[in-house]
CSV table of C-alpha atoms in Angstrom, one decimal:
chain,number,residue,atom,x,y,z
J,1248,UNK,CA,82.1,178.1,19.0
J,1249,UNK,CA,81.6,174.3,19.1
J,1250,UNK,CA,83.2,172.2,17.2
J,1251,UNK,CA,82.8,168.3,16.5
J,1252,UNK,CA,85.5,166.3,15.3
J,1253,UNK,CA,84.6,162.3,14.3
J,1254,UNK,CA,87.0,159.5,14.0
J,1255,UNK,CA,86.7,155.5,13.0
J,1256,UNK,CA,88.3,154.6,16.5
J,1257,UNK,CA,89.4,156.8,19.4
J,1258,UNK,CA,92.7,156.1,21.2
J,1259,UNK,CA,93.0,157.6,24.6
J,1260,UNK,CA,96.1,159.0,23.6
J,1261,UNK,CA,93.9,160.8,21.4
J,1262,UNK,CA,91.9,162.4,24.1
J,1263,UNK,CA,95.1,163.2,26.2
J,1264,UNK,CA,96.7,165.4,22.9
J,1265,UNK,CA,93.2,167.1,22.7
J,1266,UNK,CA,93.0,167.9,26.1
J,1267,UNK,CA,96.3,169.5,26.4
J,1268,UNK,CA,95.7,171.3,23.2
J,1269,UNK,CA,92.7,172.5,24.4
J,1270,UNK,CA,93.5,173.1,28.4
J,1271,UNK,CA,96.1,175.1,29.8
J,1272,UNK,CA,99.6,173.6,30.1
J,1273,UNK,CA,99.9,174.0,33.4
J,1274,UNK,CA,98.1,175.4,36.8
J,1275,UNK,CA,99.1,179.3,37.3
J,1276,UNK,CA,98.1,182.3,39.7
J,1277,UNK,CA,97.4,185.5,37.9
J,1278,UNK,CA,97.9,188.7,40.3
J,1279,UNK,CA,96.4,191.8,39.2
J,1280,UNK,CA,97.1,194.7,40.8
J,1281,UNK,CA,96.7,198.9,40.1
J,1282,UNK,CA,97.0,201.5,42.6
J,1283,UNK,CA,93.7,201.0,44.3
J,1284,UNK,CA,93.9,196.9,45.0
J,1285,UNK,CA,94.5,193.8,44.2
J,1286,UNK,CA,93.0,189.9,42.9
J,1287,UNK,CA,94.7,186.5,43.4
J,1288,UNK,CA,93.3,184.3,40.3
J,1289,UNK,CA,93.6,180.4,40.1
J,1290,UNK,CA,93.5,178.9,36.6
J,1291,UNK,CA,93.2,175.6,36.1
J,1292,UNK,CA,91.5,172.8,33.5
J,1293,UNK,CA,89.9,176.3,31.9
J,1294,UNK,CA,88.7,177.5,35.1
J,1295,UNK,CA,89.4,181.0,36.6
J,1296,UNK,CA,89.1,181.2,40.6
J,1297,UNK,CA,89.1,184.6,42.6
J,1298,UNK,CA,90.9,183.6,45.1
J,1299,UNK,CA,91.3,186.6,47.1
J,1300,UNK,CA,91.2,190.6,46.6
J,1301,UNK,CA,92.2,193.1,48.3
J,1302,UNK,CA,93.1,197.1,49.3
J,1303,UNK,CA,96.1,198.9,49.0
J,1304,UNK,CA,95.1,202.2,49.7
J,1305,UNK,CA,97.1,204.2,47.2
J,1306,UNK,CA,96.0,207.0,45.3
J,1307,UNK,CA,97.4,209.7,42.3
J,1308,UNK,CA,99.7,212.2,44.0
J,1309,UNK,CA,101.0,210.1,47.5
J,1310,UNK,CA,102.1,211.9,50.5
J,1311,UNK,CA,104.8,210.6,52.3
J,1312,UNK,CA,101.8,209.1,54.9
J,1313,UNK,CA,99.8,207.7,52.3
J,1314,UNK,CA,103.2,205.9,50.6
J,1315,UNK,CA,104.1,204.5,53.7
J,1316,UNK,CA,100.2,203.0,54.2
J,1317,UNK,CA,100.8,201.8,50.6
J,1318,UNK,CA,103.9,200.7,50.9
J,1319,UNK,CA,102.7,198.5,54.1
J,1320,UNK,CA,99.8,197.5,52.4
J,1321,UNK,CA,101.6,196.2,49.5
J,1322,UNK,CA,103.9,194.5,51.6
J,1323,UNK,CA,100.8,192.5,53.1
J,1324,UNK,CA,99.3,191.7,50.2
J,1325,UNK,CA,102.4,190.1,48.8
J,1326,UNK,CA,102.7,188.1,52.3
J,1327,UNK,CA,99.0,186.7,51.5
J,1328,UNK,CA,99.9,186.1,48.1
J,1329,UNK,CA,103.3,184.1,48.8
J,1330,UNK,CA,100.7,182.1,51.7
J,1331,UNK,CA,98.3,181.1,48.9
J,1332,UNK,CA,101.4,180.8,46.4
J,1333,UNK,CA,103.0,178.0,48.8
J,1334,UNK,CA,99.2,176.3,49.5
J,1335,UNK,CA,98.7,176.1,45.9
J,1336,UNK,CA,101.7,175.4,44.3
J,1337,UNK,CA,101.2,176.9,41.2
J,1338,UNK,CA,103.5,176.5,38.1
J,1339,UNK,CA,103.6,179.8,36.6
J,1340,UNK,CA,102.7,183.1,38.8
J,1341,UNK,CA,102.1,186.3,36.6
J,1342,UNK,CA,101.7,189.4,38.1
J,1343,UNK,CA,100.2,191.7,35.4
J,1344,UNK,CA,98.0,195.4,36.2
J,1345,UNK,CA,98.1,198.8,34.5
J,1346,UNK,CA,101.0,201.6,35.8
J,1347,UNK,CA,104.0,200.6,37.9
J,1348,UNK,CA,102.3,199.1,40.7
J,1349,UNK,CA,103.0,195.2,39.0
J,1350,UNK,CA,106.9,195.9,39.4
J,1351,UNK,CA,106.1,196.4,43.1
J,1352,UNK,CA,104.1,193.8,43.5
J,1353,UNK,CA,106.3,191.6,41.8
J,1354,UNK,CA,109.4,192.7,43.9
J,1355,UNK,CA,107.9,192.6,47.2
J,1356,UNK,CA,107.3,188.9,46.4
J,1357,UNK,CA,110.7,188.0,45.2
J,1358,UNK,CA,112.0,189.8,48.6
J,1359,UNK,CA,109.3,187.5,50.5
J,1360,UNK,CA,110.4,184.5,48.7
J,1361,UNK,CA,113.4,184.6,46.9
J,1362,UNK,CA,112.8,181.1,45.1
J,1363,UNK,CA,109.8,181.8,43.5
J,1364,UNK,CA,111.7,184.3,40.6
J,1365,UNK,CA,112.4,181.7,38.3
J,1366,UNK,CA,108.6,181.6,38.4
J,1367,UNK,CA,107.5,185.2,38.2
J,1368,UNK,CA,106.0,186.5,34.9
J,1369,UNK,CA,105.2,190.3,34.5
J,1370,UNK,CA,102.7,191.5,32.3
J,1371,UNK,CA,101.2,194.3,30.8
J,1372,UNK,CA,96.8,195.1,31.1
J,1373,UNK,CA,95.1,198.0,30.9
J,1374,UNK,CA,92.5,196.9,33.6
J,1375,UNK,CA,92.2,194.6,36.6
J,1376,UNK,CA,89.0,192.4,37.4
J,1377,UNK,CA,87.6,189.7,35.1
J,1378,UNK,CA,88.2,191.9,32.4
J,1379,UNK,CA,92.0,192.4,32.7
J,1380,UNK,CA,92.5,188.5,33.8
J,1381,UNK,CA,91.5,188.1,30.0
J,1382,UNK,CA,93.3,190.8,28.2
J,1383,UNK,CA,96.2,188.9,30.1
J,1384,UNK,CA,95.1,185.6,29.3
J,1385,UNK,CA,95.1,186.4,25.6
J,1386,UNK,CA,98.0,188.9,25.7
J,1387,UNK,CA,101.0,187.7,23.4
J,1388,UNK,CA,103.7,188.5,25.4
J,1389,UNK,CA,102.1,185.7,27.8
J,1390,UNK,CA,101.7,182.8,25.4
J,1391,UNK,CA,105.4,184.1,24.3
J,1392,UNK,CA,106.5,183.7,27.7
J,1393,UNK,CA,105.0,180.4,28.5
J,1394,UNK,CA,106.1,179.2,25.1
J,1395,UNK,CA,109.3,180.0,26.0
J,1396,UNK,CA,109.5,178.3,29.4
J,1397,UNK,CA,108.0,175.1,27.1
J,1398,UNK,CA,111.3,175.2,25.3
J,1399,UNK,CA,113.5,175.9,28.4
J,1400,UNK,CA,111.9,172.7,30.2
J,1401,UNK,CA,112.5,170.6,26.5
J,1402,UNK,CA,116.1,171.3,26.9
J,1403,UNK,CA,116.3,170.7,29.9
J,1404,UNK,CA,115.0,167.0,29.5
J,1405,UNK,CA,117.3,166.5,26.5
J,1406,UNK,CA,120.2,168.0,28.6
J,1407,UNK,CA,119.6,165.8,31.3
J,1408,UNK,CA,119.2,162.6,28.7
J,1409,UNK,CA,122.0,163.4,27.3
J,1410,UNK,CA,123.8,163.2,30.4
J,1411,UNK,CA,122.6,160.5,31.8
J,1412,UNK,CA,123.7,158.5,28.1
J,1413,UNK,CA,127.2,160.1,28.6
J,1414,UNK,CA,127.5,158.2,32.3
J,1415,UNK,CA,125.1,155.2,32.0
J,1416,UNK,CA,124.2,154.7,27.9
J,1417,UNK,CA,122.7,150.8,29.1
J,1418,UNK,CA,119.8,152.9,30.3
J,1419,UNK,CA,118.9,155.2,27.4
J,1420,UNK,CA,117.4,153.4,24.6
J,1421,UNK,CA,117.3,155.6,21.1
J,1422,UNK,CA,115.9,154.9,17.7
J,1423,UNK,CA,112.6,154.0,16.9
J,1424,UNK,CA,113.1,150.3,17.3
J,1425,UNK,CA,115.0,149.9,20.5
J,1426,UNK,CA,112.5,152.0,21.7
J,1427,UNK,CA,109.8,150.1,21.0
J,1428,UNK,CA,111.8,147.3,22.6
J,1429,UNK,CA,112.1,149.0,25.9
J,1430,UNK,CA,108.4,149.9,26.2
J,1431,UNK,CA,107.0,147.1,24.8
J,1432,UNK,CA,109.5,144.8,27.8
J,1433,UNK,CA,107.8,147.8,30.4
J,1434,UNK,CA,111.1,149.2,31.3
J,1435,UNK,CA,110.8,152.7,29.6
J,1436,UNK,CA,109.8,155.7,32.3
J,1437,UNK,CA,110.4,158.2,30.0
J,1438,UNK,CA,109.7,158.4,26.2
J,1439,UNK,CA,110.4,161.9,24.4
J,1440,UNK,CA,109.8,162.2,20.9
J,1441,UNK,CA,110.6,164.9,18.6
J,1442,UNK,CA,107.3,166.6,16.0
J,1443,UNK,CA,109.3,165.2,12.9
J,1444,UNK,CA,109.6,161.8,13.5
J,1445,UNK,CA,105.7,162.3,14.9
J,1446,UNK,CA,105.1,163.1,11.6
J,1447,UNK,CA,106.7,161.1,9.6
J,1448,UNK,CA,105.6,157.7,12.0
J,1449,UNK,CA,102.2,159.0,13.3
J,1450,UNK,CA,100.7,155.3,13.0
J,1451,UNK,CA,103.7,153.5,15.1
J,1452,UNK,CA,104.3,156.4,17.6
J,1453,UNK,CA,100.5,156.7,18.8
J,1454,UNK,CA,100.7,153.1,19.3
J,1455,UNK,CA,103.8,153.3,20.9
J,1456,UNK,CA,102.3,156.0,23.1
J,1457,UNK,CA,99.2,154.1,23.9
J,1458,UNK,CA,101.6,151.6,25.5
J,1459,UNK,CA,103.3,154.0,27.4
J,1460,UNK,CA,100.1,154.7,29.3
J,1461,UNK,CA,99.3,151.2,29.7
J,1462,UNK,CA,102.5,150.7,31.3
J,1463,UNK,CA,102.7,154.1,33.8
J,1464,UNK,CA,105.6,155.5,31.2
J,1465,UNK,CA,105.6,159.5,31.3
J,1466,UNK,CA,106.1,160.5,27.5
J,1467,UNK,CA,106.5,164.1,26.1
J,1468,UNK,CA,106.4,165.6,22.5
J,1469,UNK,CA,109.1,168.1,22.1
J,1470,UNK,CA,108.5,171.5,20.8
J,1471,UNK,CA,109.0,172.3,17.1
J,1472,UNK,CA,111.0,175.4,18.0
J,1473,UNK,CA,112.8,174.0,20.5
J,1474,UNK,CA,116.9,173.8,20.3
J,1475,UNK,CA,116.9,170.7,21.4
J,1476,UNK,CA,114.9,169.2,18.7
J,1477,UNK,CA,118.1,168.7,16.6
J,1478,UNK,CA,120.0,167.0,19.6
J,1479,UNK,CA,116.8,164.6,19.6
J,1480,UNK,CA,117.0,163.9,16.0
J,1481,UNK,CA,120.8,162.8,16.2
J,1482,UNK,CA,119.2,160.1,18.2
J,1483,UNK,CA,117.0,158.8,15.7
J,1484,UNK,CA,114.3,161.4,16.5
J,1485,UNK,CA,113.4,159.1,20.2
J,1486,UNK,CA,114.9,158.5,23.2
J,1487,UNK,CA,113.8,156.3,26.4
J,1488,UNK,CA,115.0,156.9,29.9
J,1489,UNK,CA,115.1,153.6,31.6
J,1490,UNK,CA,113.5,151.9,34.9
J,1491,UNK,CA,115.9,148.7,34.3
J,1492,UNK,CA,118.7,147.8,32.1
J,1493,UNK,CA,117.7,145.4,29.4
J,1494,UNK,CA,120.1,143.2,27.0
């Protein structure tokens, strides 16, 4: 359903909250597998790519032949996958299917690639093929997940903030006016406000915003549900990392 949305003036900033409201967060690779075979999805900007598919030869009741052709089979499927995994460097990789088959998927390429688990989601479909990529698409346990890793990375920027105020505070700048200072001087890299002082300031913040594109400044809008949102709002509800000290 389309919908049209009007406004006196349109700020880019604007246009870059809409797009990531509407587009996915981030770039991932959906595997879905059964006992039969497997496809290698890229999604990205709201497209869905078959990248690949595949046989694994398995059926209902193995033998101990037929599990070893699986078992090889699955083991070079996950070989392709980790190939097109490290020429694609995907954000999130989520390896969903009916059955049990997922969970071997899934561990044959942690064994393959070690590093990749902290970026392994399972999940649960009852179907593979274009079907099944959007029952897992629009599965809750998903958007749960990728909520979740939202959060994770929000506290991870506070923590990191945080740390660098306890060992070098001339290069934070926190409270609304300080920085405003920093970004309107150009020195601000980093801008991360929380949703309540968004709120409560919309008018000053988008305009503070705005400059932080002009000037190549990376901002970011912490979650609402995120733990670290009450860290941010002991410092005034936003924080600046810093390209240069000022005075």
């Amino acid at each position: 359903k389309r919908v049209s949305i009007y406004k006196d003036k349109w700020l880019r900033l604007h246009l870059d909250l809409l797009e990531r409201a509407i587009k996915p967060k981030s770039s991932m690779l959906i595997v879905l597998v059964d006992q039969e075979e497997f496809e290698l999805y890229h999604i990205k900007d709201e497209q869905y790519q078959l990248i690949t598919r595949g046989y694994l030869g398995a059926n209902r009741k193995l033998t101990g032949t037929s599990e070893a052709i699986c078992s090889k089979s699955l083991y070079e499927a996950a070989k392709l996958i980790v190939e097109k995994i490290r020429e694609l460097s995907p954000q999130h990789i989520i390896v969903a299917g009916p059955g049990f088959f997922k969970e071997s998927m899934l561990s044959k390429i942690r064994e393959l690639n070690p590093a990749l688990s902290p970026k392994l989601i399972v999940a649960k479909t009852s179907s593979i093929g274009v079907p099944g990529l959007m029952e897992c698409l629009r599965s809750e346990s998903l958007q749960k997940v990728l909520r979740d890793i939202t959060i994770a990375e929000d506290n991870r920027v506070i923590e990191s903030i945080l740390e660098k105020l306890a060992k070098e505070p001339d290069m934070v700048a926190y409270g609304l006016s300080d920085v405003e200072k920093a970004v309107s001087y150009g020195a601000a890299d980093l801008v991360v406000v929380s949703p309540s002082l968004m709120s409560a300031h919309r008018d000053a913040i988008e305009q503070l915003l705005e400059i932080c594109q002009k000037t190549g400044c990376k901002y970011r809008i912490i979650h609402s549900d995120s733990p670290s949102r009450e860290m941010l709002e002991g410092l005034g509800g936003i924080v600046a990392v810093l390209r240069f000290r000022i005075s």
